[in-house]
Coordinates of C-alpha atoms in Angstrom, one line a residue:
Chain A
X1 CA -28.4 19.2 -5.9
X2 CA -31.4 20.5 -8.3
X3 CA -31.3 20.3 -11.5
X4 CA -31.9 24.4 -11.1
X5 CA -29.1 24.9 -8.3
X6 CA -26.9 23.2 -10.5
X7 CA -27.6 25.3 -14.0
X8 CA -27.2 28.3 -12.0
X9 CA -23.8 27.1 -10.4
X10 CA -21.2 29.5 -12.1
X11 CA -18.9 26.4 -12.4
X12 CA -21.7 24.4 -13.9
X13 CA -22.1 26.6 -16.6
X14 CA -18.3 27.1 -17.0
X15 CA -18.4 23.1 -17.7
X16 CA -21.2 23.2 -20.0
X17 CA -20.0 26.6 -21.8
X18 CA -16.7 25.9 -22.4
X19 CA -17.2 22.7 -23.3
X20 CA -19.8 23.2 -26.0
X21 CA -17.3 25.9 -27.2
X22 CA -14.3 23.3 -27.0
X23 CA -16.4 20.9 -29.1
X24 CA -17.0 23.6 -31.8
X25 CA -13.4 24.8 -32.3
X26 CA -12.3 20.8 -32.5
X27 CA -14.6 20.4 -35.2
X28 CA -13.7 23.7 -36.8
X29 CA -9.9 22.8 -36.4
X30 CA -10.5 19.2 -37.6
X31 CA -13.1 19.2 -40.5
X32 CA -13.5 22.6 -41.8
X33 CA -11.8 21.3 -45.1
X34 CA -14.2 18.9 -45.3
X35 CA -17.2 21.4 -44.3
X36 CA -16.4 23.8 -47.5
X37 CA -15.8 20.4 -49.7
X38 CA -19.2 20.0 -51.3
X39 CA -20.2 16.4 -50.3
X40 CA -17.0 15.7 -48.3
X41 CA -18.7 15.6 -45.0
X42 CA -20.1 12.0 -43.8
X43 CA -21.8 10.8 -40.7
X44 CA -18.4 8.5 -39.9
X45 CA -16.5 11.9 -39.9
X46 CA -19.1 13.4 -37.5
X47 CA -18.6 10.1 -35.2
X48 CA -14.7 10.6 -35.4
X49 CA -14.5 14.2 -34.7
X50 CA -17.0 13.7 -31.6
X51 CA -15.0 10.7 -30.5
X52 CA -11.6 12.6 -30.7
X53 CA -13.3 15.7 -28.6
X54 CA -14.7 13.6 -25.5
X55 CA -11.5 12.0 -25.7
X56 CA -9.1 15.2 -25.4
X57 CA -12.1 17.3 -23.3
X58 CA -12.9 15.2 -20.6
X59 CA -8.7 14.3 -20.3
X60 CA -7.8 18.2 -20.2
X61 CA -11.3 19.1 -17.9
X62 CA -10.8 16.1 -15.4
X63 CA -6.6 17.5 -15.5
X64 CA -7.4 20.9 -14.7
X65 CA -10.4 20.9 -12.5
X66 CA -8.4 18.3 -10.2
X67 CA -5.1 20.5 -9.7
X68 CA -7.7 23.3 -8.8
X69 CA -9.1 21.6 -6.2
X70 CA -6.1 19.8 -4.9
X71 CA -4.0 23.2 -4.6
X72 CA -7.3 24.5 -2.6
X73 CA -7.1 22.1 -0.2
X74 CA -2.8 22.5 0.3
X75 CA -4.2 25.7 1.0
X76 CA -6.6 25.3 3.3
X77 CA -3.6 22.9 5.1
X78 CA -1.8 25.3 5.3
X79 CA -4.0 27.5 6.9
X80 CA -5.4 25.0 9.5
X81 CA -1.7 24.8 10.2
X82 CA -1.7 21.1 9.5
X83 CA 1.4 19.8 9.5
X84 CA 1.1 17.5 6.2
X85 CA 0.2 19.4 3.4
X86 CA -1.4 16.6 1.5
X87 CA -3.7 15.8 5.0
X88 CA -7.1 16.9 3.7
X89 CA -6.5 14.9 0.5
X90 CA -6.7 11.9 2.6
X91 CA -10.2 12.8 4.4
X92 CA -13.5 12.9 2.7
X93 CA -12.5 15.8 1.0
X94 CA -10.2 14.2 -1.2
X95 CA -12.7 12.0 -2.5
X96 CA -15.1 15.0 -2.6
X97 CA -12.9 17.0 -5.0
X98 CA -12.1 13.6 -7.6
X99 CA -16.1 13.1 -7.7
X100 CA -16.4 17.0 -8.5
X101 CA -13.4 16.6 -11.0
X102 CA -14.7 13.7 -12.7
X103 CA -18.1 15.0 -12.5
X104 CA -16.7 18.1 -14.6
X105 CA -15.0 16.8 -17.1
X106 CA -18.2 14.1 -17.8
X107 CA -20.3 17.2 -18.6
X108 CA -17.5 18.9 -20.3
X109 CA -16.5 16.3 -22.3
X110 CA -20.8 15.6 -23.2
X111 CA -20.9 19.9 -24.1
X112 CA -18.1 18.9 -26.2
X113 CA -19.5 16.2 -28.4
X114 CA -23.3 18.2 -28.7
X115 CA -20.6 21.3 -29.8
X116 CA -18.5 19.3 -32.7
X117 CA -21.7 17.7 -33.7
X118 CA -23.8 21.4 -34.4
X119 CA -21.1 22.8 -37.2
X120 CA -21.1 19.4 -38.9
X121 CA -24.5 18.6 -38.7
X122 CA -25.6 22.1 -39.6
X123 CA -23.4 21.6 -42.7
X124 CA -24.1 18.0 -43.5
X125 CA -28.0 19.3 -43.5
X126 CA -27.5 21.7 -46.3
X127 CA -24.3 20.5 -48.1
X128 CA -24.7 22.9 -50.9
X129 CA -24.5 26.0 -49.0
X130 CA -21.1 25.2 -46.5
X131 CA -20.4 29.0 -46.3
X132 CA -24.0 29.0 -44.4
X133 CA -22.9 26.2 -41.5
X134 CA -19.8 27.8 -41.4
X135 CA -21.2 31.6 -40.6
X136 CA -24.0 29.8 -38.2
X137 CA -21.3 27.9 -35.9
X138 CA -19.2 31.3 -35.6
X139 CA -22.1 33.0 -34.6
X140 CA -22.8 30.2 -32.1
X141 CA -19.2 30.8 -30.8
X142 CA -20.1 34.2 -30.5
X143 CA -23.2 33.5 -28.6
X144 CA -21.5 31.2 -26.4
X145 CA -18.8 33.5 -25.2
X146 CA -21.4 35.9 -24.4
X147 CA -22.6 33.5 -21.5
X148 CA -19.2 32.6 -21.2
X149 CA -18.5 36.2 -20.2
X150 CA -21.7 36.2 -18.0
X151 CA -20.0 33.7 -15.8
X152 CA -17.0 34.9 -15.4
X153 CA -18.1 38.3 -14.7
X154 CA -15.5 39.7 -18.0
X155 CA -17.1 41.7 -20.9
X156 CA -19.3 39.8 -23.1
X157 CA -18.6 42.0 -25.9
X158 CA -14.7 41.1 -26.0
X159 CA -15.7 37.7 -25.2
X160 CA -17.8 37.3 -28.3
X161 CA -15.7 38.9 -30.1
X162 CA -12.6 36.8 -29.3
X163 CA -14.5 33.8 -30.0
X164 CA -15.5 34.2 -33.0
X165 CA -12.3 35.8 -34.3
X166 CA -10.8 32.8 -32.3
X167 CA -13.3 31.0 -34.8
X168 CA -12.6 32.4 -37.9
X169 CA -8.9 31.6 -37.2
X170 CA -9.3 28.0 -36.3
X171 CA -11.6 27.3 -39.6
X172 CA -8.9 28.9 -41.9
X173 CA -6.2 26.7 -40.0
X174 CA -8.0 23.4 -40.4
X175 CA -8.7 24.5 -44.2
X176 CA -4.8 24.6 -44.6
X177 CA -4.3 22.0 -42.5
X178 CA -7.0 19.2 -43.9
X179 CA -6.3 16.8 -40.9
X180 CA -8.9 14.4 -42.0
X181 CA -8.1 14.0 -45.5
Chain B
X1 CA -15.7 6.8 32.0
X2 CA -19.6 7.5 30.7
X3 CA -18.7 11.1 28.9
X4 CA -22.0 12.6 28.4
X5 CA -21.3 16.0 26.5
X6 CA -18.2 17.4 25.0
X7 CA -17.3 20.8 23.8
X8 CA -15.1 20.7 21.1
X9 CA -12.9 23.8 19.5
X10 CA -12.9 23.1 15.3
X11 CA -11.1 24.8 12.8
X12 CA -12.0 24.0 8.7
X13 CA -11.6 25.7 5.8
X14 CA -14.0 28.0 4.6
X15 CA -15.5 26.4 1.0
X16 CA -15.6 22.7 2.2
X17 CA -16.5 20.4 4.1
X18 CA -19.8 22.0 4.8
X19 CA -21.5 22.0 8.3
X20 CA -23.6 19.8 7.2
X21 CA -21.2 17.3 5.9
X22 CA -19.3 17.7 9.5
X23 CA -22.7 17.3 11.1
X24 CA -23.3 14.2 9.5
X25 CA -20.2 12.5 10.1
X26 CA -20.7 13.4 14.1
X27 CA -24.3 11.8 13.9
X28 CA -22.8 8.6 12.8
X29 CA -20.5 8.3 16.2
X30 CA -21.6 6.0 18.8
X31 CA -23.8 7.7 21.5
X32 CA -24.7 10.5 20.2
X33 CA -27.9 12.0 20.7
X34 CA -27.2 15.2 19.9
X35 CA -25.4 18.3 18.6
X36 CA -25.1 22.1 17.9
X37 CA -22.3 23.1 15.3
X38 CA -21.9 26.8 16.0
X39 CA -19.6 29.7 14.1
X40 CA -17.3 31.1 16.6
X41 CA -15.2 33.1 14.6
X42 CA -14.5 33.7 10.8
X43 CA -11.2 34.1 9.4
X44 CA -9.9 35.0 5.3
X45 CA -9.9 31.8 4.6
X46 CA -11.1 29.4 7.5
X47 CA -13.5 29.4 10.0
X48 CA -13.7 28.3 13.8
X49 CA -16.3 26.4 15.2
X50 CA -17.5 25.4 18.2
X51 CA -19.2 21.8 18.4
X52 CA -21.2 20.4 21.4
X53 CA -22.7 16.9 21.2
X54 CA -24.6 15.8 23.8
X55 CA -25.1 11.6 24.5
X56 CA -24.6 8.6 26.3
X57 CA -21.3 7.0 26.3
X58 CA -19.5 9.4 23.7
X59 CA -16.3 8.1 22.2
X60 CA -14.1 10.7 22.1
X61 CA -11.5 9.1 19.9
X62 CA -14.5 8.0 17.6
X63 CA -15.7 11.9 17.4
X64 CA -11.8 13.1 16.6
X65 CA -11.5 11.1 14.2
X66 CA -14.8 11.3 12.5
X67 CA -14.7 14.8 12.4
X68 CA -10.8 15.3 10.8
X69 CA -12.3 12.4 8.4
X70 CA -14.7 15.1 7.3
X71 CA -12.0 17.5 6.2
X72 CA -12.0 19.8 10.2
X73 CA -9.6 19.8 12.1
X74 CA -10.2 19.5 15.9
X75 CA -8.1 21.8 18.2
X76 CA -8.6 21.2 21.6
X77 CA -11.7 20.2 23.9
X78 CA -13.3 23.0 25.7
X79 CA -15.2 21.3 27.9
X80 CA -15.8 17.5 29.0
X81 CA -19.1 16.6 31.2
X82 CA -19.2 12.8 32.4
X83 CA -20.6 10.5 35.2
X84 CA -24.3 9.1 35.7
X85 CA -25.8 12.8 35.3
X86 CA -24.8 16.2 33.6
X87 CA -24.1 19.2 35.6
X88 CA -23.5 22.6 34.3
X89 CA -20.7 24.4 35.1
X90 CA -20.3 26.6 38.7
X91 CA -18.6 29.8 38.5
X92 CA -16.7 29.9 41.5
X93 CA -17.0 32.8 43.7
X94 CA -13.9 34.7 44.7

């Protein structure tokens, strides 16, 4: 597939999107105590925070996307009146559907680490002003759910929205929290 | 037997395995020469196809097999043409 085909695929960008947006609200939920700490924020927390998201995103992705597509194909068993339910697993298709699987939660789990690293690196570019980085990555989340929306045909409005509250809420959680203190 | 063209009734789902995955899977049987993957009939959530392939020496079991490999299913043969030549089929007259 093109590199074009495949930006255009709506579950492409459903990787790529909610991965990004995954990686943000890990580093929100993670390091937000350390983003609004003047000077708390160092490139070894960056490397942890990413590490922890490609961990937990590609593991959740690769779960998900794998059920999908193996209760498709019971599906399609059961229409084609096979009599084993798990048949098509064992043709091509079953190989078909782990490539796709672990194909998804690769770019997933990528999305996620670029998406932790923008807060912190916005913030560890201007440590002085935290409030700044902290407004910027919000906004991102907002921009985010907007194509988010776009690909699952909802409203973009209530998806920004939701985001960014669900942004706001995360930051103030890891502030209480301070997980990486 | 030298079976020279078969006419196979196949069922798959509709999203996967795409004709083109099925077609290749049929090119790789021995004897082949030949095929025409056609869409008999669409249902909610497969479709039926019929398959001719057209060769020297086709190995039926080979074909099956290659095909349900794929992710289709194979329902029945439709029609069988063997021996040195092909001939099409005569209506009979009644």
């Amino acid at each position: 597939m093109k590199f074009d085909d495949w930006i255009q695929d709506p579950r492409s960008r459903l990787d790529i999107v909610a991965g990004l947006v995954d990686g943000i609200l890990n580093a929100l939920t993670l390091a937000s105590a350390k983003l609004v700490a003047q000077g708390g924020l160092t490139l070894a927390t960056i490397g942890k925070v990413a590490a922890v998201t490609a961990c937990t995103t590609s593991f959740v992705f690769f779960v998900a996307h794998y059920a999908q597509l193996r209760s498709e194909l019971v599906r399609a068993a059961r229409e084609l009146n096979l009599l084993a339910h798990g048949h098509l697993a064992t043709t091509q298709l079953g190989k078909q559907i782990l490539q796709e699987s672990l194909w998804g939660a690769l770019v997933a789990s990528v999305c996620g680490v670029i998406g932790s690293t923008i807060p912190l690196g916005l913030s560890l570019a201007a440590p002085s002003l935290p409030i700044v980085g902290l407004a910027l990555t919000v906004a991102l989340l907002g921009l985010l759910g907007w194509f988010l929306a776009s690909s699952v045909f909802g409203s973009p409005a209530l998806w920004a929205g939701g985001l960014m509250l669900g942004g706001v809420v995360v930051t103030a959680i890891g502030i209480q929290l301070d997980i990486l203190s | 037997m030298n079976i020279r063209r078969l006419l196979l009734d196949v069922d798959k789902a509709l999203a996967r395995p795409s004709l083109l995955d099925i077609g290749k899977a049929i090119s790789g049987c021995k004897g082949v020469e030949a095929l025409n993957i056609s869409l008999a009939d669409v249902d909610v959530e497969t479709m039926g196809l019929e398959i001719t392939i057209e060769g020297n020496d086709l190995d039926y079991d080979q074909i099956a097999k290659a095909i349900e490999g794929s992710g289709a299913v194979v329902h029945g043969i439709e029609q069988i043409v063997a021996g040195d030549r092909i001939i099409e089929r005569t209506e009979l007259a009644r």
